């Protein structure tokens, strides 16, 4: 059993399975059970395919290349600039959402014990703990993420066991789906599966074959798909669509509403939400940390890693302090950058790599050929349209 591959699949799953778990019920509630489930499956399929395209490009260029290096070799200076700009905008927007969500959750949890800490202090504590782990490197994030992921799955299982028997089928099937707004759900939903930013780091970390890494991507992304779907059923079955849609993206309000009337469920939901945010925070922070370290040529010693960590976490902390109620807004903004980074750029990279007939040490090609690239690109166009 290759623990690195299992750990890498869990990093993929943990990176996706975070803020999206908390956002999806609020944005998909208006579509109803069937409509929301179908849109979720559609987005997962295209997101996973695009992630495999990025994996193919990475393996063709060579193990050890991250997005910055891959874009420079395949797309030139202009493509490299667009890739870096999209990557940093995306990762900073995601980190901003995670800092806001985790800070809000910590603030609400402490308040329930009578400790009324300022929101800014709660956000600062989240950043300090997360930054310390990321500074220790990919191996440390892997080990810490395995522990967090196990805790998260246990809490999710306990929450589902308590919530699923309470489902009201009236909530599931007797509401009128607002299908005219289905495109508005795409940016947040797409961002919720935004795990592909960690692929270059995992390719370098595992040095595995293309076939092994394909199962890391599909297995890792399949876990959040199943968890999101079960969680969506539990949430929409316990709260009305109007209630979920009216929570204004507030994580603590969602957890409080779901646990209403069940005192034993409240602490489980708080732990689950906190760990879900932490796993995503670590994966995204690691990707941005490695990117900034390469772009800014920071050395891999204590001071250099501290500087990289500071560049990674200080901007989202400052923005989170200034906009503490923009959790869903930050995820939606991230969707625009993610469309370029996770759809258009991998398609362009694979097209260039195939045209040049580049074959790396671990040769791998995604099924679908040119038609797969076209369909994936059209999905990206749909996402851009959905932004407006």
PDB file of N, CA and C in Angstrom, residues 37-114:
ATOM      1  N   UNK A  37     -28.756  18.046  -7.689  1.00  0.00           N
ATOM      2  CA  UNK A  37     -27.912  16.854  -7.827  1.00  0.00           C
ATOM      3  C   UNK A  37     -27.334  16.752  -9.236  1.00  0.00           C
ATOM      4  N   UNK A  38     -28.145  17.029 -10.264  1.00  0.00           N
ATOM      5  CA  UNK A  38     -27.678  16.934 -11.640  1.00  0.00           C
ATOM      6  C   UNK A  38     -26.613  17.980 -11.950  1.00  0.00           C
ATOM      7  N   UNK A  39     -26.823  19.198 -11.484  1.00  0.00           N
ATOM      8  CA  UNK A  39     -25.832  20.258 -11.720  1.00  0.00           C
ATOM      9  C   UNK A  39     -24.522  19.922 -11.006  1.00  0.00           C
ATOM     10  N   UNK A  40     -24.621  19.381  -9.803  1.00  0.00           N
ATOM     11  CA  UNK A  40     -23.422  18.988  -9.063  1.00  0.00           C
ATOM     12  C   UNK A  40     -22.637  17.924  -9.820  1.00  0.00           C
ATOM     13  N   UNK A  41     -23.332  16.916 -10.352  1.00  0.00           N
ATOM     14  CA  UNK A  41     -22.668  15.845 -11.099  1.00  0.00           C
ATOM     15  C   UNK A  41     -22.018  16.390 -12.370  1.00  0.00           C
ATOM     16  N   UNK A  42     -22.695  17.289 -13.062  1.00  0.00           N
ATOM     17  CA  UNK A  42     -22.147  17.898 -14.277  1.00  0.00           C
ATOM     18  C   UNK A  42     -20.852  18.638 -13.990  1.00  0.00           C
ATOM     19  N   UNK A  43     -20.867  19.460 -12.958  1.00  0.00           N
ATOM     20  CA  UNK A  43     -19.685  20.259 -12.624  1.00  0.00           C
ATOM     21  C   UNK A  43     -18.536  19.354 -12.199  1.00  0.00           C
ATOM     22  N   UNK A  44     -18.819  18.319 -11.409  1.00  0.00           N
ATOM     23  CA  UNK A  44     -17.762  17.384 -10.991  1.00  0.00           C
ATOM     24  C   UNK A  44     -17.109  16.715 -12.194  1.00  0.00           C
ATOM     25  N   UNK A  45     -17.923  16.267 -13.162  1.00  0.00           N
ATOM     26  CA  UNK A  45     -17.394  15.554 -14.323  1.00  0.00           C
ATOM     27  C   UNK A  45     -16.425  16.432 -15.113  1.00  0.00           C
ATOM     28  N   UNK A  46     -16.810  17.668 -15.402  1.00  0.00           N
ATOM     29  CA  UNK A  46     -15.944  18.547 -16.183  1.00  0.00           C
ATOM     30  C   UNK A  46     -14.730  19.001 -15.373  1.00  0.00           C
ATOM     31  N   UNK A  47     -14.918  19.215 -14.079  1.00  0.00           N
ATOM     32  CA  UNK A  47     -13.790  19.613 -13.235  1.00  0.00           C
ATOM     33  C   UNK A  47     -12.751  18.505 -13.169  1.00  0.00           C
ATOM     34  N   UNK A  48     -13.193  17.268 -13.012  1.00  0.00           N
ATOM     35  CA  UNK A  48     -12.255  16.146 -12.942  1.00  0.00           C
ATOM     36  C   UNK A  48     -11.545  15.943 -14.278  1.00  0.00           C
ATOM     37  N   UNK A  49     -12.266  16.106 -15.376  1.00  0.00           N
ATOM     38  CA  UNK A  49     -11.643  15.960 -16.691  1.00  0.00           C
ATOM     39  C   UNK A  49     -10.576  17.026 -16.901  1.00  0.00           C
ATOM     40  N   UNK A  50     -10.898  18.266 -16.523  1.00  0.00           N
ATOM     41  CA  UNK A  50      -9.912  19.343 -16.651  1.00  0.00           C
ATOM     42  C   UNK A  50      -8.698  19.084 -15.769  1.00  0.00           C
ATOM     43  N   UNK A  51      -8.916  18.499 -14.585  1.00  0.00           N
ATOM     44  CA  UNK A  51      -7.797  18.174 -13.697  1.00  0.00           C
ATOM     45  C   UNK A  51      -6.900  17.114 -14.323  1.00  0.00           C
ATOM     46  N   UNK A  52      -7.489  16.160 -15.026  1.00  0.00           N
ATOM     47  CA  UNK A  52      -6.692  15.145 -15.715  1.00  0.00           C
ATOM     48  C   UNK A  52      -5.897  15.764 -16.865  1.00  0.00           C
ATOM     49  N   UNK A  53      -6.458  16.762 -17.531  1.00  0.00           N
ATOM     50  CA  UNK A  53      -5.712  17.474 -18.567  1.00  0.00           C
ATOM     51  C   UNK A  53      -4.486  18.166 -17.969  1.00  0.00           C
ATOM     52  N   UNK A  54      -4.675  18.789 -16.812  1.00  0.00           N
ATOM     53  CA  UNK A  54      -3.550  19.432 -16.145  1.00  0.00           C
ATOM     54  C   UNK A  54      -2.497  18.404 -15.744  1.00  0.00           C
ATOM     55  N   UNK A  55      -2.951  17.236 -15.281  1.00  0.00           N
ATOM     56  CA  UNK A  55      -2.033  16.158 -14.938  1.00  0.00           C
ATOM     57  C   UNK A  55      -1.241  15.720 -16.169  1.00  0.00           C
ATOM     58  N   UNK A  56      -1.914  15.565 -17.305  1.00  0.00           N
ATOM     59  CA  UNK A  56      -1.226  15.173 -18.528  1.00  0.00           C
ATOM     60  C   UNK A  56      -0.159  16.198 -18.911  1.00  0.00           C
ATOM     61  N   UNK A  57      -0.528  17.480 -18.864  1.00  0.00           N
ATOM     62  CA  UNK A  57       0.435  18.526 -19.212  1.00  0.00           C
ATOM     63  C   UNK A  57       1.630  18.507 -18.270  1.00  0.00           C
ATOM     64  N   UNK A  58       1.364  18.309 -16.980  1.00  0.00           N
ATOM     65  CA  UNK A  58       2.437  18.279 -15.989  1.00  0.00           C
ATOM     66  C   UNK A  58       3.406  17.128 -16.257  1.00  0.00           C
ATOM     67  N   UNK A  59       2.876  15.955 -16.554  1.00  0.00           N
ATOM     68  CA  UNK A  59       3.724  14.793 -16.804  1.00  0.00           C
ATOM     69  C   UNK A  59       4.477  14.916 -18.131  1.00  0.00           C
ATOM     70  N   UNK A  60       3.878  15.577 -19.123  1.00  0.00           N
ATOM     71  CA  UNK A  60       4.570  15.768 -20.395  1.00  0.00           C
ATOM     72  C   UNK A  60       5.730  16.749 -20.254  1.00  0.00           C
ATOM     73  N   UNK A  61       5.545  17.792 -19.442  1.00  0.00           N
ATOM     74  CA  UNK A  61       6.604  18.780 -19.238  1.00  0.00           C
ATOM     75  C   UNK A  61       7.715  18.206 -18.368  1.00  0.00           C
ATOM     76  N   UNK A  62       7.331  17.460 -17.318  1.00  0.00           N
ATOM     77  CA  UNK A  62       8.324  16.855 -16.442  1.00  0.00           C
ATOM     78  C   UNK A  62       7.988  17.036 -14.985  1.00  0.00           C
ATOM     79  N   UNK A  63       8.274  15.996 -14.202  1.00  0.00           N
ATOM     80  CA  UNK A  63       8.023  16.034 -12.768  1.00  0.00           C
ATOM     81  C   UNK A  63       8.837  17.159 -12.132  1.00  0.00           C
ATOM     82  N   UNK A  64       8.216  17.895 -11.222  1.00  0.00           N
ATOM     83  CA  UNK A  64       8.905  18.984 -10.545  1.00  0.00           C
ATOM     84  C   UNK A  64       8.479  20.350 -11.031  1.00  0.00           C
ATOM     85  N   UNK A  65       7.779  20.403 -12.168  1.00  0.00           N
ATOM     86  CA  UNK A  65       7.313  21.687 -12.698  1.00  0.00           C
ATOM     87  C   UNK A  65       5.977  22.058 -12.054  1.00  0.00           C
ATOM     88  N   UNK A  66       5.860  23.292 -11.595  1.00  0.00           N
ATOM     89  CA  UNK A  66       4.560  23.749 -11.103  1.00  0.00           C
ATOM     90  C   UNK A  66       3.895  24.586 -12.192  1.00  0.00           C
ATOM     91  N   UNK A  67       2.782  25.224 -11.877  1.00  0.00           N
ATOM     92  CA  UNK A  67       2.027  25.953 -12.888  1.00  0.00           C
ATOM     93  C   UNK A  67       2.871  27.037 -13.551  1.00  0.00           C
ATOM     94  N   UNK A  68       3.701  27.691 -12.771  1.00  0.00           N
ATOM     95  CA  UNK A  68       4.562  28.746 -13.294  1.00  0.00           C
ATOM     96  C   UNK A  68       5.526  28.189 -14.340  1.00  0.00           C
ATOM     97  N   UNK A  69       6.196  27.103 -14.001  1.00  0.00           N
ATOM     98  CA  UNK A  69       7.158  26.510 -14.922  1.00  0.00           C
ATOM     99  C   UNK A  69       6.492  25.881 -16.129  1.00  0.00           C
ATOM    100  N   UNK A  70       5.352  25.215 -15.922  1.00  0.00           N
ATOM    101  CA  UNK A  70       4.636  24.581 -17.029  1.00  0.00           C
ATOM    102  C   UNK A  70       4.182  25.616 -18.053  1.00  0.00           C
ATOM    103  N   UNK A  71       3.612  26.710 -17.568  1.00  0.00           N
ATOM    104  CA  UNK A  71       3.127  27.748 -18.476  1.00  0.00           C
ATOM    105  C   UNK A  71       4.271  28.374 -19.257  1.00  0.00           C
ATOM    106  N   UNK A  72       5.417  28.571 -18.599  1.00  0.00           N
ATOM    107  CA  UNK A  72       6.561  29.157 -19.293  1.00  0.00           C
ATOM    108  C   UNK A  72       7.062  28.263 -20.416  1.00  0.00           C
ATOM    109  N   UNK A  73       7.072  26.945 -20.185  1.00  0.00           N
ATOM    110  CA  UNK A  73       7.586  26.016 -21.196  1.00  0.00           C
ATOM    111  C   UNK A  73       6.610  25.798 -22.337  1.00  0.00           C
ATOM    112  N   UNK A  74       5.304  25.839 -22.048  1.00  0.00           N
ATOM    113  CA  UNK A  74       4.310  25.489 -23.062  1.00  0.00           C
ATOM    114  C   UNK A  74       3.608  26.691 -23.685  1.00  0.00           C
ATOM    115  N   UNK A  75       3.406  27.759 -22.933  1.00  0.00           N
ATOM    116  CA  UNK A  75       2.588  28.869 -23.408  1.00  0.00           C
ATOM    117  C   UNK A  75       3.358  30.167 -23.593  1.00  0.00           C
ATOM    118  N   UNK A  76       4.636  30.182 -23.267  1.00  0.00           N
ATOM    119  CA  UNK A  76       5.427  31.388 -23.443  1.00  0.00           C
ATOM    120  C   UNK A  76       5.220  32.386 -22.321  1.00  0.00           C
ATOM    121  N   UNK A  77       5.837  33.565 -22.467  1.00  0.00           N
ATOM    122  CA  UNK A  77       5.791  34.582 -21.414  1.00  0.00           C
ATOM    123  C   UNK A  77       4.370  35.090 -21.171  1.00  0.00           C
ATOM    124  N   UNK A  78       3.618  35.320 -22.272  1.00  0.00           N
ATOM    125  CA  UNK A  78       2.250  35.815 -22.115  1.00  0.00           C
ATOM    126  C   UNK A  78       1.374  34.815 -21.376  1.00  0.00           C
ATOM    127  N   UNK A  79       1.468  33.548 -21.782  1.00  0.00           N
ATOM    128  CA  UNK A  79       0.695  32.516 -21.098  1.00  0.00           C
ATOM    129  C   UNK A  79       1.125  32.333 -19.660  1.00  0.00           C
ATOM    130  N   UNK A  80       2.430  32.495 -19.408  1.00  0.00           N
ATOM    131  CA  UNK A  80       2.932  32.374 -18.044  1.00  0.00           C
ATOM    132  C   UNK A  80       2.398  33.497 -17.170  1.00  0.00           C
ATOM    133  N   UNK A  81       2.363  34.700 -17.727  1.00  0.00           N
ATOM    134  CA  UNK A  81       1.841  35.840 -16.960  1.00  0.00           C
ATOM    135  C   UNK A  81       0.363  35.628 -16.636  1.00  0.00           C
ATOM    136  N   UNK A  82      -0.439  35.194 -17.649  1.00  0.00           N
ATOM    137  CA  UNK A  82      -1.857  34.961 -17.416  1.00  0.00           C
ATOM    138  C   UNK A  82      -2.071  33.845 -16.394  1.00  0.00           C
ATOM    139  N   UNK A  83      -1.262  32.796 -16.491  1.00  0.00           N
ATOM    140  CA  UNK A  83      -1.381  31.686 -15.547  1.00  0.00           C
ATOM    141  C   UNK A  83      -1.087  32.137 -14.126  1.00  0.00           C
ATOM    142  N   UNK A  84       0.019  32.873 -13.946  1.00  0.00           N
ATOM    143  CA  UNK A  84       0.382  33.335 -12.606  1.00  0.00           C
ATOM    144  C   UNK A  84      -0.664  34.277 -12.034  1.00  0.00           C
ATOM    145  N   UNK A  85      -1.175  35.193 -12.903  1.00  0.00           N
ATOM    146  CA  UNK A  85      -2.185  36.142 -12.435  1.00  0.00           C
ATOM    147  C   UNK A  85      -3.461  35.406 -12.020  1.00  0.00           C
ATOM    148  N   UNK A  86      -3.893  34.444 -12.843  1.00  0.00           N
ATOM    149  CA  UNK A  86      -5.102  33.673 -12.523  1.00  0.00           C
ATOM    150  C   UNK A  86      -4.902  32.849 -11.265  1.00  0.00           C
ATOM    151  N   UNK A  87      -3.719  32.227 -11.160  1.00  0.00           N
ATOM    152  CA  UNK A  87      -3.425  31.373 -10.011  1.00  0.00           C
ATOM    153  C   UNK A  87      -3.449  32.172  -8.711  1.00  0.00           C
ATOM    154  N   UNK A  88      -2.786  33.321  -8.726  1.00  0.00           N
ATOM    155  CA  UNK A  88      -2.714  34.102  -7.495  1.00  0.00           C
ATOM    156  C   UNK A  88      -4.067  34.703  -7.139  1.00  0.00           C
ATOM    157  N   UNK A  89      -4.805  35.175  -8.152  1.00  0.00           N
ATOM    158  CA  UNK A  89      -6.141  35.709  -7.875  1.00  0.00           C
ATOM    159  C   UNK A  89      -7.033  34.634  -7.278  1.00  0.00           C
ATOM    160  N   UNK A  90      -6.993  33.447  -7.891  1.00  0.00           N
ATOM    161  CA  UNK A  90      -7.806  32.330  -7.399  1.00  0.00           C
ATOM    162  C   UNK A  90      -7.447  31.959  -5.968  1.00  0.00           C
ATOM    163  N   UNK A  91      -6.156  31.703  -5.733  1.00  0.00           N
ATOM    164  CA  UNK A  91      -5.744  31.203  -4.423  1.00  0.00           C
ATOM    165  C   UNK A  91      -5.955  32.241  -3.333  1.00  0.00           C
ATOM    166  N   UNK A  92      -5.699  33.503  -3.660  1.00  0.00           N
ATOM    167  CA  UNK A  92      -5.944  34.544  -2.663  1.00  0.00           C
ATOM    168  C   UNK A  92      -7.443  34.673  -2.364  1.00  0.00           C
ATOM    169  N   UNK A  93      -8.296  34.556  -3.406  1.00  0.00           N
ATOM    170  CA  UNK A  93      -9.742  34.635  -3.187  1.00  0.00           C
ATOM    171  C   UNK A  93     -10.228  33.460  -2.339  1.00  0.00           C
ATOM    172  N   UNK A  94      -9.696  32.257  -2.627  1.00  0.00           N
ATOM    173  CA  UNK A  94     -10.076  31.084  -1.833  1.00  0.00           C
ATOM    174  C   UNK A  94      -9.623  31.235  -0.385  1.00  0.00           C
ATOM    175  N   UNK A  95      -8.381  31.664  -0.196  1.00  0.00           N
ATOM    176  CA  UNK A  95      -7.882  31.837   1.166  1.00  0.00           C
ATOM    177  C   UNK A  95      -8.672  32.901   1.910  1.00  0.00           C
ATOM    178  N   UNK A  96      -9.063  33.947   1.192  1.00  0.00           N
ATOM    179  CA  UNK A  96      -9.896  34.969   1.810  1.00  0.00           C
ATOM    180  C   UNK A  96     -11.208  34.357   2.295  1.00  0.00           C
ATOM    181  N   UNK A  97     -11.831  33.502   1.452  1.00  0.00           N
ATOM    182  CA  UNK A  97     -13.087  32.850   1.850  1.00  0.00           C
ATOM    183  C   UNK A  97     -12.873  31.957   3.066  1.00  0.00           C
ATOM    184  N   UNK A  98     -11.766  31.201   3.076  1.00  0.00           N
ATOM    185  CA  UNK A  98     -11.517  30.287   4.183  1.00  0.00           C
ATOM    186  C   UNK A  98     -11.226  31.038   5.477  1.00  0.00           C
ATOM    187  N   UNK A  99     -10.487  32.130   5.380  1.00  0.00           N
ATOM    188  CA  UNK A  99     -10.205  32.937   6.571  1.00  0.00           C
ATOM    189  C   UNK A  99     -11.494  33.525   7.126  1.00  0.00           C
ATOM    190  N   UNK A 100     -12.356  34.040   6.220  1.00  0.00           N
ATOM    191  CA  UNK A 100     -13.633  34.609   6.659  1.00  0.00           C
ATOM    192  C   UNK A 100     -14.513  33.528   7.285  1.00  0.00           C
ATOM    193  N   UNK A 101     -14.629  32.378   6.588  1.00  0.00           N
ATOM    194  CA  UNK A 101     -15.485  31.313   7.099  1.00  0.00           C
ATOM    195  C   UNK A 101     -14.995  30.739   8.411  1.00  0.00           C
ATOM    196  N   UNK A 102     -13.687  30.466   8.489  1.00  0.00           N
ATOM    197  CA  UNK A 102     -13.137  29.888   9.714  1.00  0.00           C
ATOM    198  C   UNK A 102     -13.173  30.892  10.862  1.00  0.00           C
ATOM    199  N   UNK A 103     -12.885  32.156  10.562  1.00  0.00           N
ATOM    200  CA  UNK A 103     -12.943  33.186  11.601  1.00  0.00           C
ATOM    201  C   UNK A 103     -14.350  33.356  12.141  1.00  0.00           C
ATOM    202  N   UNK A 104     -15.323  33.361  11.236  1.00  0.00           N
ATOM    203  CA  UNK A 104     -16.725  33.482  11.641  1.00  0.00           C
ATOM    204  C   UNK A 104     -17.149  32.299  12.504  1.00  0.00           C
ATOM    205  N   UNK A 105     -16.716  31.107  12.102  1.00  0.00           N
ATOM    206  CA  UNK A 105     -17.071  29.901  12.856  1.00  0.00           C
ATOM    207  C   UNK A 105     -16.417  29.916  14.241  1.00  0.00           C
ATOM    208  N   UNK A 106     -15.137  30.279  14.299  1.00  0.00           N
ATOM    209  CA  UNK A 106     -14.451  30.351  15.583  1.00  0.00           C
ATOM    210  C   UNK A 106     -15.073  31.413  16.479  1.00  0.00           C
ATOM    211  N   UNK A 107     -15.429  32.544  15.887  1.00  0.00           N
ATOM    212  CA  UNK A 107     -16.067  33.627  16.641  1.00  0.00           C
ATOM    213  C   UNK A 107     -17.385  33.154  17.256  1.00  0.00           C
ATOM    214  N   UNK A 108     -18.215  32.458  16.446  1.00  0.00           N
ATOM    215  CA  UNK A 108     -19.493  31.964  16.953  1.00  0.00           C
ATOM    216  C   UNK A 108     -19.329  30.889  18.012  1.00  0.00           C
ATOM    217  N   UNK A 109     -18.327  30.009  17.823  1.00  0.00           N
ATOM    218  CA  UNK A 109     -18.083  28.934  18.791  1.00  0.00           C
ATOM    219  C   UNK A 109     -17.652  29.497  20.139  1.00  0.00           C
ATOM    220  N   UNK A 110     -16.717  30.437  20.104  1.00  0.00           N
ATOM    221  CA  UNK A 110     -16.247  31.047  21.346  1.00  0.00           C
ATOM    222  C   UNK A 110     -17.361  31.820  22.041  1.00  0.00           C
ATOM    223  N   UNK A 111     -18.218  32.476  21.239  1.00  0.00           N
ATOM    224  CA  UNK A 111     -19.324  33.239  21.824  1.00  0.00           C
ATOM    225  C   UNK A 111     -20.295  32.323  22.562  1.00  0.00           C
ATOM    226  N   UNK A 112     -20.454  31.074  22.057  1.00  0.00           N
ATOM    227  CA  UNK A 112     -21.359  30.134  22.723  1.00  0.00           C
ATOM    228  C   UNK A 112     -20.855  29.741  24.106  1.00  0.00           C
ATOM    229  N   UNK A 113     -19.537  29.928  24.340  1.00  0.00           N
ATOM    230  CA  UNK A 113     -18.953  29.661  25.661  1.00  0.00           C
ATOM    231  C   UNK A 113     -18.816  30.934  26.493  1.00  0.00           C
ATOM    232  N   UNK A 114     -19.329  32.047  25.955  1.00  0.00           N
ATOM    233  CA  UNK A 114     -19.259  33.313  26.671  1.00  0.00           C
ATOM    234  C   UNK A 114     -17.984  34.098  26.430  1.00  0.00           C
TER     235      UNK A 114
END
